[in-house]
Coordinates of C-alpha atoms in Angstrom, one line a residue:
Chain A
M27 CA 5.0 -24.4 -50.3
P28 CA 5.6 -27.2 -53.1
N29 CA 9.2 -28.1 -53.7
S30 CA 9.6 -26.4 -57.3
K31 CA 8.8 -22.7 -56.3
I32 CA 11.9 -23.9 -53.5
T33 CA 13.4 -24.5 -55.7
A34 CA 12.7 -21.9 -58.0
M35 CA 13.9 -19.6 -54.9
K36 CA 16.8 -21.1 -54.7
T37 CA 18.1 -20.6 -58.3
W38 CA 17.1 -16.6 -57.6
H39 CA 19.4 -15.9 -55.2
K40 CA 22.0 -17.2 -56.2
I41 CA 22.1 -16.1 -59.6
L42 CA 21.4 -12.3 -57.3
I43 CA 24.7 -13.0 -55.1
I44 CA 26.7 -13.8 -58.1
M45 CA 25.5 -11.0 -60.4
F46 CA 26.6 -8.5 -56.8
I47 CA 29.5 -10.7 -56.5
L48 CA 29.9 -9.6 -60.8
G49 CA 29.2 -6.4 -60.2
T50 CA 32.3 -5.6 -57.2
I51 CA 34.5 -7.5 -59.2
G52 CA 33.9 -5.1 -61.6
A53 CA 33.5 -1.5 -59.9
A54 CA 37.0 -3.1 -58.1
L55 CA 38.2 -3.5 -61.9
G56 CA 37.3 -0.6 -63.1
Y57 CA 38.6 1.6 -60.2
K58 CA 41.7 0.3 -60.5
F59 CA 42.4 0.2 -64.2
V60 CA 40.1 2.9 -65.9
Y61 CA 40.0 5.2 -62.3
N62 CA 43.1 4.6 -61.7
K63 CA 45.2 3.7 -64.3
P64 CA 48.5 4.8 -64.1
H65 CA 50.4 7.5 -66.0
R66 CA 52.2 6.4 -69.2
D67 CA 55.3 5.3 -68.6
F68 CA 57.7 7.1 -70.8
E69 CA 61.3 6.3 -69.9
K70 CA 60.3 2.8 -71.2
A71 CA 57.5 4.5 -74.7
T72 CA 58.8 3.3 -78.4
P73 CA 59.4 6.9 -80.1
D74 CA 56.6 7.5 -82.6
F75 CA 59.4 9.1 -84.1
Q76 CA 63.5 9.7 -84.3
I77 CA 65.2 12.8 -85.7
T78 CA 67.5 15.8 -85.2
A79 CA 66.3 18.6 -82.7
L80 CA 67.2 21.1 -85.5
D81 CA 64.7 19.1 -87.9
L82 CA 62.1 19.0 -85.6
F83 CA 62.8 22.6 -84.3
S84 CA 62.3 23.9 -88.4
A85 CA 59.1 21.7 -88.4
Y86 CA 57.3 23.4 -86.2
R87 CA 59.0 27.2 -87.1
N88 CA 58.1 26.2 -90.7
D89 CA 54.7 24.3 -91.3
K90 CA 53.4 25.2 -87.4
K91 CA 50.3 23.3 -88.0
S92 CA 51.4 20.4 -90.1
A93 CA 54.2 20.1 -87.3
E94 CA 51.4 19.8 -84.1
L95 CA 49.5 17.8 -86.0
K96 CA 52.7 15.2 -86.6
F97 CA 54.3 15.8 -83.7
N98 CA 52.2 17.1 -80.4
G99 CA 51.5 14.3 -78.5
K100 CA 54.1 11.9 -79.7
V101 CA 56.9 10.3 -78.4
V102 CA 59.5 11.6 -80.0
E103 CA 63.5 11.2 -79.7
I104 CA 65.9 14.1 -80.5
A105 CA 69.8 13.9 -81.2
G106 CA 71.9 17.9 -80.7
L107 CA 73.4 20.1 -79.4
I108 CA 72.7 20.7 -75.7
S109 CA 73.6 24.2 -74.9
K110 CA 71.9 24.9 -71.1
V111 CA 70.3 22.7 -68.2
E112 CA 68.2 25.4 -66.4
E113 CA 66.5 24.3 -62.5
A114 CA 62.6 25.7 -61.9
D115 CA 60.6 24.9 -59.1
S116 CA 62.2 22.1 -58.4
L117 CA 62.3 20.6 -62.4
T118 CA 65.2 20.3 -64.4
I119 CA 64.8 21.3 -68.5
A120 CA 67.4 20.7 -71.0
V121 CA 67.5 23.4 -73.7
F122 CA 69.0 22.9 -77.1
V123 CA 68.8 26.8 -78.5
M124 CA 68.4 27.1 -82.3
D125 CA 67.7 30.7 -82.7
Q126 CA 67.8 34.0 -81.1
G127 CA 64.4 35.7 -80.9
M128 CA 62.4 38.6 -79.7
F129 CA 62.6 36.9 -76.6
G130 CA 65.9 35.5 -76.5
D131 CA 66.8 32.0 -77.0
E132 CA 64.9 29.8 -78.7
G133 CA 64.9 26.3 -79.1
I134 CA 63.2 23.0 -78.0
R135 CA 62.2 22.7 -73.7
C136 CA 63.1 19.4 -72.5
T137 CA 61.3 19.2 -69.2
M138 CA 63.2 15.5 -67.5
L139 CA 62.1 12.9 -65.6
P140 CA 63.8 13.0 -61.6
N141 CA 66.0 10.0 -62.1
H142 CA 67.4 11.5 -65.0
T143 CA 68.0 14.4 -63.9
R144 CA 71.7 14.5 -62.8
A145 CA 72.9 12.5 -65.5
I146 CA 72.4 15.7 -68.1
E147 CA 73.6 18.5 -65.9
A148 CA 77.2 16.5 -66.3
L149 CA 76.6 16.7 -70.1
T150 CA 76.0 20.9 -70.9
G151 CA 77.7 21.5 -74.9
S152 CA 77.7 18.1 -75.5
E153 CA 75.8 16.3 -78.6
I154 CA 73.2 14.0 -76.8
T155 CA 69.9 12.1 -77.6
I156 CA 67.1 12.3 -74.9
K157 CA 63.5 11.3 -75.8
G158 CA 60.2 12.8 -74.1
F159 CA 56.6 13.8 -74.7
V160 CA 56.2 16.8 -77.7
S161 CA 53.1 19.1 -75.6
G162 CA 53.4 21.4 -78.7
Y163 CA 55.1 24.5 -79.6
N164 CA 54.6 27.9 -78.0
D165 CA 55.7 30.1 -80.8
T166 CA 59.6 30.4 -79.5
D167 CA 60.2 27.0 -78.4
V168 CA 58.9 23.5 -78.7
I169 CA 58.5 22.0 -75.2
F170 CA 59.2 18.4 -73.6
E171 CA 58.0 16.5 -71.1
K172 CA 58.4 13.8 -69.1
C173 CA 62.4 13.4 -71.0
S174 CA 64.2 10.8 -70.7
L175 CA 68.2 11.0 -71.3
I176 CA 69.5 7.9 -73.7
K177 CA 72.8 8.7 -74.8
Chain B
M12 CA 79.1 69.2 -76.6
K13 CA 75.3 70.1 -76.9
K14 CA 75.2 67.3 -79.1
L15 CA 77.5 65.1 -77.6
I16 CA 74.8 65.4 -74.7
I17 CA 72.3 64.6 -76.6
I18 CA 74.1 61.4 -78.6
F19 CA 74.8 60.3 -75.1
G20 CA 71.4 61.0 -73.3
L21 CA 69.8 59.3 -76.6
L22 CA 71.9 56.1 -76.3
A23 CA 71.1 56.3 -72.6
L24 CA 67.3 55.9 -73.8
T25 CA 68.7 53.4 -76.2
V26 CA 70.2 50.9 -72.7
T27 CA 66.9 52.2 -70.9
S28 CA 64.2 50.8 -73.0
Y29 CA 66.5 47.8 -74.4
S30 CA 66.5 46.5 -69.7
Q31 CA 62.3 47.2 -70.2
R32 CA 61.1 43.5 -70.9
Y33 CA 60.8 40.6 -68.4
L34 CA 60.3 36.9 -69.0
T35 CA 60.1 33.2 -68.0
K36 CA 60.0 30.1 -69.9
N37 CA 59.2 28.4 -66.9
G38 CA 55.6 30.3 -65.3
H39 CA 53.6 27.9 -62.9
I40 CA 49.9 27.6 -63.1
K41 CA 47.7 25.5 -61.5
F42 CA 44.2 25.1 -61.3
Y43 CA 42.2 23.6 -59.0
S44 CA 38.5 22.3 -58.6
E45 CA 36.4 21.0 -55.8
T46 CA 32.7 19.5 -55.5
P47 CA 32.4 16.8 -52.6
V48 CA 32.8 14.2 -54.8
E49 CA 35.7 15.0 -56.4
T50 CA 38.8 17.1 -56.2
I51 CA 40.4 17.8 -58.9
E52 CA 44.0 20.1 -59.8
A53 CA 46.8 20.1 -62.6
H54 CA 49.7 21.9 -62.9
N55 CA 52.0 23.2 -65.6
H56 CA 55.4 24.6 -64.9
Q57 CA 57.0 25.7 -68.9
V58 CA 54.6 28.9 -68.8
N59 CA 56.0 32.0 -71.3
S60 CA 55.6 34.5 -69.7
V61 CA 56.7 38.0 -71.6
L62 CA 55.7 42.0 -68.8
D63 CA 56.8 45.1 -70.8
T64 CA 57.6 47.8 -68.2
Q65 CA 57.6 50.1 -70.2
T66 CA 54.2 49.6 -71.7
G67 CA 52.4 47.8 -69.5
D68 CA 52.0 45.0 -71.8
F69 CA 51.3 41.3 -70.8
V70 CA 51.4 38.2 -72.4
F71 CA 50.9 34.9 -71.4
K72 CA 51.5 31.3 -74.1
V73 CA 50.4 27.8 -72.1
L74 CA 50.4 24.5 -73.8
M75 CA 47.8 22.5 -73.0
K76 CA 49.4 19.2 -72.9
S77 CA 51.8 20.4 -70.5
F78 CA 49.4 20.2 -67.4
E79 CA 49.8 17.4 -65.4
F80 CA 47.5 15.8 -63.6
E81 CA 47.3 13.4 -60.5
K82 CA 45.3 10.5 -62.5
A83 CA 46.3 10.0 -65.8
L84 CA 42.4 9.7 -67.0
M85 CA 41.8 12.8 -65.6
E86 CA 44.3 13.9 -68.2
E87 CA 43.4 12.5 -71.1
H88 CA 39.7 13.4 -70.3
F89 CA 40.8 16.7 -70.0
N90 CA 43.0 16.3 -73.2
E91 CA 40.2 14.9 -75.1
N92 CA 37.1 15.9 -74.3
Y93 CA 37.3 18.8 -72.4
V94 CA 39.7 21.4 -73.8
E95 CA 40.7 19.3 -76.8
S96 CA 44.3 19.6 -76.8
D97 CA 45.2 18.7 -80.0
K98 CA 42.6 21.2 -82.4
F99 CA 43.1 23.6 -80.0
P100 CA 47.2 23.3 -78.1
N101 CA 47.5 26.9 -77.0
A102 CA 46.1 28.8 -74.2
T103 CA 47.3 32.4 -74.2
F104 CA 46.6 35.7 -73.0
K105 CA 46.9 39.3 -74.2
G106 CA 47.1 42.9 -72.2
K107 CA 48.0 45.3 -70.0
V108 CA 48.5 46.1 -66.5
V109 CA 46.2 48.6 -66.3
N110 CA 47.5 50.2 -63.3
L111 CA 50.9 50.5 -64.1
S112 CA 52.1 54.2 -62.9
D113 CA 51.6 51.8 -59.4
V114 CA 54.1 50.1 -59.6
D115 CA 58.0 51.1 -59.3
F116 CA 59.8 48.6 -60.9
S117 CA 63.3 50.4 -59.4
K118 CA 62.5 50.2 -55.5
D119 CA 61.6 46.3 -53.6
G120 CA 58.2 46.2 -52.6
E121 CA 54.7 44.2 -53.5
Y122 CA 52.0 46.0 -55.7
L123 CA 49.2 45.1 -56.0
I124 CA 48.3 45.0 -59.8
K125 CA 45.0 45.0 -62.1
V126 CA 45.6 43.5 -65.6
E127 CA 43.3 43.6 -68.4
G128 CA 42.9 42.1 -71.4
E129 CA 42.2 39.3 -74.0
L130 CA 42.0 35.4 -72.5
T131 CA 42.1 32.5 -75.4
I132 CA 40.8 28.7 -74.5
H133 CA 39.2 26.1 -76.2
G134 CA 39.7 28.3 -79.1
V135 CA 37.1 31.1 -77.5
T136 CA 37.9 34.1 -76.6
K137 CA 36.7 36.1 -72.9
K138 CA 37.9 40.1 -72.1
V139 CA 38.7 39.4 -68.3
M140 CA 39.9 41.4 -66.0
E141 CA 41.8 40.3 -62.7
D142 CA 44.3 41.0 -59.2
G143 CA 47.4 40.2 -58.9
T144 CA 50.5 41.7 -57.2
F145 CA 54.0 42.1 -58.4
T146 CA 56.8 41.8 -55.9
V147 CA 59.7 43.5 -56.7
E148 CA 63.1 41.8 -55.6
G149 CA 66.2 42.1 -56.8
G150 CA 65.9 43.1 -60.0
K151 CA 63.6 40.0 -60.5
I152 CA 59.7 40.1 -60.4
N153 CA 57.3 37.7 -59.0
G154 CA 53.8 38.1 -60.3
L155 CA 50.8 36.0 -58.3
S156 CA 47.3 36.3 -59.2
V157 CA 44.4 34.3 -58.7
F158 CA 41.0 33.9 -60.2
I159 CA 38.1 31.8 -61.3
I160 CA 37.3 30.8 -64.3
K161 CA 34.1 29.3 -66.1
P162 CA 34.5 26.4 -68.3
A163 CA 30.7 27.2 -70.2
D164 CA 32.2 30.7 -71.1
Y165 CA 35.1 28.9 -72.9
D166 CA 32.7 26.9 -74.5
I167 CA 34.0 23.0 -72.7
R168 CA 31.3 21.5 -72.4
I169 CA 31.1 19.1 -69.3
P170 CA 29.1 15.2 -69.8
K171 CA 26.5 14.8 -67.5
T172 CA 28.1 11.5 -65.9
V173 CA 31.0 13.7 -64.5
I174 CA 29.1 16.5 -64.3
N175 CA 29.7 15.8 -60.0
N176 CA 33.8 15.5 -60.2
I177 CA 33.9 18.9 -62.2
A178 CA 33.3 22.6 -60.5
E179 CA 31.7 25.1 -62.9
E180 CA 33.9 27.5 -61.4
I181 CA 37.8 26.2 -62.0
E182 CA 40.5 28.5 -59.7
V183 CA 43.7 28.9 -61.9
T184 CA 46.3 30.3 -59.7
V185 CA 49.5 32.2 -61.8
N186 CA 53.3 32.3 -60.7
I187 CA 55.6 34.0 -62.4
S188 CA 59.2 34.5 -61.5
L189 CA 59.7 37.6 -64.2
E190 CA 63.9 37.8 -65.7
A191 CA 65.4 41.4 -67.7
Y192 CA 65.7 40.7 -70.8
G193 CA 68.4 42.9 -73.5
N194 CA 71.5 43.8 -72.0

């Protein structure tokens, strides 16, 4: 076999090996950062909006559609008087009661992050600021998830 | 005297009719999809539900963005591509317990129920009829139902690239603890 042909084959081998390695690295990175990408850290997230609890509730109450477009899926920081703290399914929910309706208390319900549950329990009845992810309005309450206590 | 009895009777009626409404705001809905490639599970712990034990009216309100997945990517695909939760933030069920006479809400025990109504997901409304149980215990009603929904019925399109990862039939588990509302 002429020398030039052997060199050409070696080059092809090298290219194939490099492609294989790059492919493996790509797949591993893809797995780690795309398929297994971490959940957003809502405790560290910068709020998209800062608003009083009453103003947020009124926004949904008065114009549901536009409030949904503006706040749903956003990180929002609210300030207001916390009325009660409920426990359900090992979750802690901070409740800002704004009104009474057909189905009892209406307002804002915030599921706390696990490391913020104990602090909130002592604060019933006081003015607090909470940050979390707004999942929407179910015609009685505005629902927050992954909440952390700011102050 | 007769008038007084009637008045008291009416008063008693209003009192009982007040306590016929049971509700929860912390209902739990789980859905589960299993294929040889992947198992997907999601949980929602802020489900609103109201039951009128007098009429059998039964309502659920579910915020799609409250579903939590193990993987962030699944949650993203679920919200953005499948249920389009920006466009359709809520899922609702409005219906009735059709065999209300089989349930004695004043007596502790487990009762099989049949629920019929309209389920709206992804803006598509379908008539559904599912079985479940009510467990009456100390004035509370625990409701449990496991049923199957098909994403295709609700116009939820699964892209070909992940068609092997998501089951055609999704198992939904509804678990609620209803408490009397009103005095």
